[in-house]
Amino acid sequence: MFGIGKQTCSTALQSHYAALSVGWALGYFSAINVVNARNHAVGRSVGDKGILERVKQECETNSSEAFALAISKVYDQLEKAGQ
């Protein structure tokens, strides 16, 4: 894993990492959707804003977890919910 994804949520949410964090989170969703054989559109119904808000909530709840893990959890939640 590279970049901001390997950092903790508390680091990724710092304002000077905002652009990196947004790009990393949305890039993760795009990449995983490409290889997801069941659903290539996870997150589409909530859009970028909804994805980012959920990632922020996950990170605020679990500030010491890796940013990539927080994004992965949100992806799984949205996939299970059919969103």
mmCIF file of C-alpha atoms in Angstrom:
data_model
loop_
_atom_site.group_PDB
_atom_site.id
_atom_site.type_symbol
_atom_site.label_atom_id
_atom_site.label_comp_id
_atom_site.label_asym_id
_atom_site.label_seq_id
_atom_site.Cartn_x
_atom_site.Cartn_y
_atom_site.Cartn_z
ATOM 1 C CA MET A 1 0.000 0.000 0.000
ATOM 2 C CA PHE A 2 1.244 3.462 -0.853
ATOM 3 C CA GLY A 3 0.464 7.061 -0.074
ATOM 4 C CA ILE A 4 -2.075 8.372 2.373
ATOM 5 C CA GLY A 5 -3.895 5.030 2.468
ATOM 6 C CA LYS A 6 -1.300 3.567 4.801
ATOM 7 C CA GLN A 7 -1.650 6.452 7.275
ATOM 8 C CA THR A 8 -4.093 6.521 10.171
ATOM 9 C CA CYS A 9 -7.497 8.062 9.732
ATOM 10 C CA SER A 10 -6.550 10.908 12.054
ATOM 11 C CA THR A 11 -3.626 11.773 9.773
ATOM 12 C CA ALA A 12 -5.662 11.427 6.582
ATOM 13 C CA LEU A 13 -8.354 13.770 7.911
ATOM 14 C CA GLN A 14 -5.914 16.610 8.566
ATOM 15 C CA SER A 15 -6.754 19.563 6.346
ATOM 16 C CA HIS A 16 -3.406 19.659 4.543
ATOM 17 C CA TYR A 17 -4.039 16.080 3.358
ATOM 18 C CA ALA A 18 -7.586 16.778 2.169
ATOM 19 C CA ALA A 19 -6.911 16.610 -1.576
ATOM 20 C CA LEU A 20 -4.793 13.473 -1.241
ATOM 21 C CA SER A 21 -7.394 11.777 0.933
ATOM 22 C CA VAL A 22 -10.276 12.568 -1.403
ATOM 23 C CA GLY A 23 -8.328 11.328 -4.419
ATOM 24 C CA TRP A 24 -7.182 8.191 -2.630
ATOM 25 C CA ALA A 25 -10.679 7.290 -1.384
ATOM 26 C CA LEU A 26 -12.419 7.826 -4.714
ATOM 27 C CA GLY A 27 -9.583 6.128 -6.583
ATOM 28 C CA TYR A 28 -9.937 3.115 -4.297
ATOM 29 C CA PHE A 29 -13.653 2.895 -5.092
ATOM 30 C CA SER A 30 -12.982 3.204 -8.819
ATOM 31 C CA ALA A 31 -10.298 0.533 -8.800
ATOM 32 C CA ILE A 32 -12.265 -1.947 -6.714
ATOM 33 C CA ASN A 33 -15.358 -1.414 -8.845
ATOM 34 C CA VAL A 34 -13.359 -2.370 -11.936
ATOM 35 C CA VAL A 35 -12.488 -5.779 -10.499
ATOM 36 C CA ASN A 36 -15.709 -6.424 -8.560
ATOM 37 C CA ALA A 37 -17.385 -9.181 -10.566
ATOM 38 C CA ARG A 38 -20.712 -8.818 -8.714
ATOM 39 C CA ASN A 39 -21.183 -5.066 -8.958
ATOM 40 C CA HIS A 40 -19.201 -2.493 -10.900
ATOM 41 C CA ALA A 41 -21.129 0.448 -9.448
ATOM 42 C CA VAL A 42 -20.764 0.310 -5.667
ATOM 43 C CA GLY A 43 -21.261 3.833 -4.319
ATOM 44 C CA ARG A 44 -23.015 5.159 -7.400
ATOM 45 C CA SER A 45 -26.303 5.766 -5.603
ATOM 46 C CA VAL A 46 -24.664 7.901 -2.890
ATOM 47 C CA GLY A 47 -22.134 9.605 -5.174
ATOM 48 C CA ASP A 48 -18.743 11.043 -4.321
ATOM 49 C CA LYS A 49 -20.115 13.222 -1.543
ATOM 50 C CA GLY A 50 -21.897 10.317 0.133
ATOM 51 C CA ILE A 51 -18.833 8.080 -0.090
ATOM 52 C CA LEU A 52 -16.596 10.745 1.394
ATOM 53 C CA GLU A 53 -19.047 11.524 4.198
ATOM 54 C CA ARG A 54 -19.217 7.846 5.155
ATOM 55 C CA VAL A 55 -15.429 7.546 5.093
ATOM 56 C CA LYS A 56 -15.173 10.626 7.305
ATOM 57 C CA GLN A 57 -17.676 9.128 9.768
ATOM 58 C CA GLU A 58 -15.769 5.839 9.858
ATOM 59 C CA CYS A 59 -12.504 7.685 10.436
ATOM 60 C CA GLU A 60 -13.938 9.853 13.184
ATOM 61 C CA THR A 61 -15.198 6.737 14.957
ATOM 62 C CA ASN A 62 -11.920 4.827 14.500
ATOM 63 C CA SER A 63 -9.204 7.469 14.263
ATOM 64 C CA SER A 64 -6.293 5.054 14.723
ATOM 65 C CA GLU A 65 -7.246 2.618 11.953
ATOM 66 C CA ALA A 66 -5.545 2.769 8.573
ATOM 67 C CA PHE A 67 -7.256 5.089 6.115
ATOM 68 C CA ALA A 68 -7.371 2.291 3.539
ATOM 69 C CA LEU A 69 -9.160 0.013 6.008
ATOM 70 C CA ALA A 70 -11.766 2.691 6.698
ATOM 71 C CA ILE A 71 -12.413 3.058 2.967
ATOM 72 C CA SER A 72 -12.608 -0.703 2.549
ATOM 73 C CA LYS A 73 -15.178 -0.938 5.341
ATOM 74 C CA VAL A 74 -17.319 1.747 3.718
ATOM 75 C CA TYR A 75 -17.068 -0.019 0.358
ATOM 76 C CA ASP A 76 -18.202 -3.301 1.935
ATOM 77 C CA GLN A 77 -21.095 -1.592 3.732
ATOM 78 C CA LEU A 78 -22.314 0.075 0.543
ATOM 79 C CA GLU A 79 -21.984 -3.124 -1.444
ATOM 80 C CA LYS A 80 -23.969 -5.119 1.125
ATOM 81 C CA ALA A 81 -26.651 -2.408 1.157
ATOM 82 C CA GLY A 82 -26.878 -2.493 -2.650
ATOM 83 C CA GLN A 83 -25.788 1.103 -2.914
#
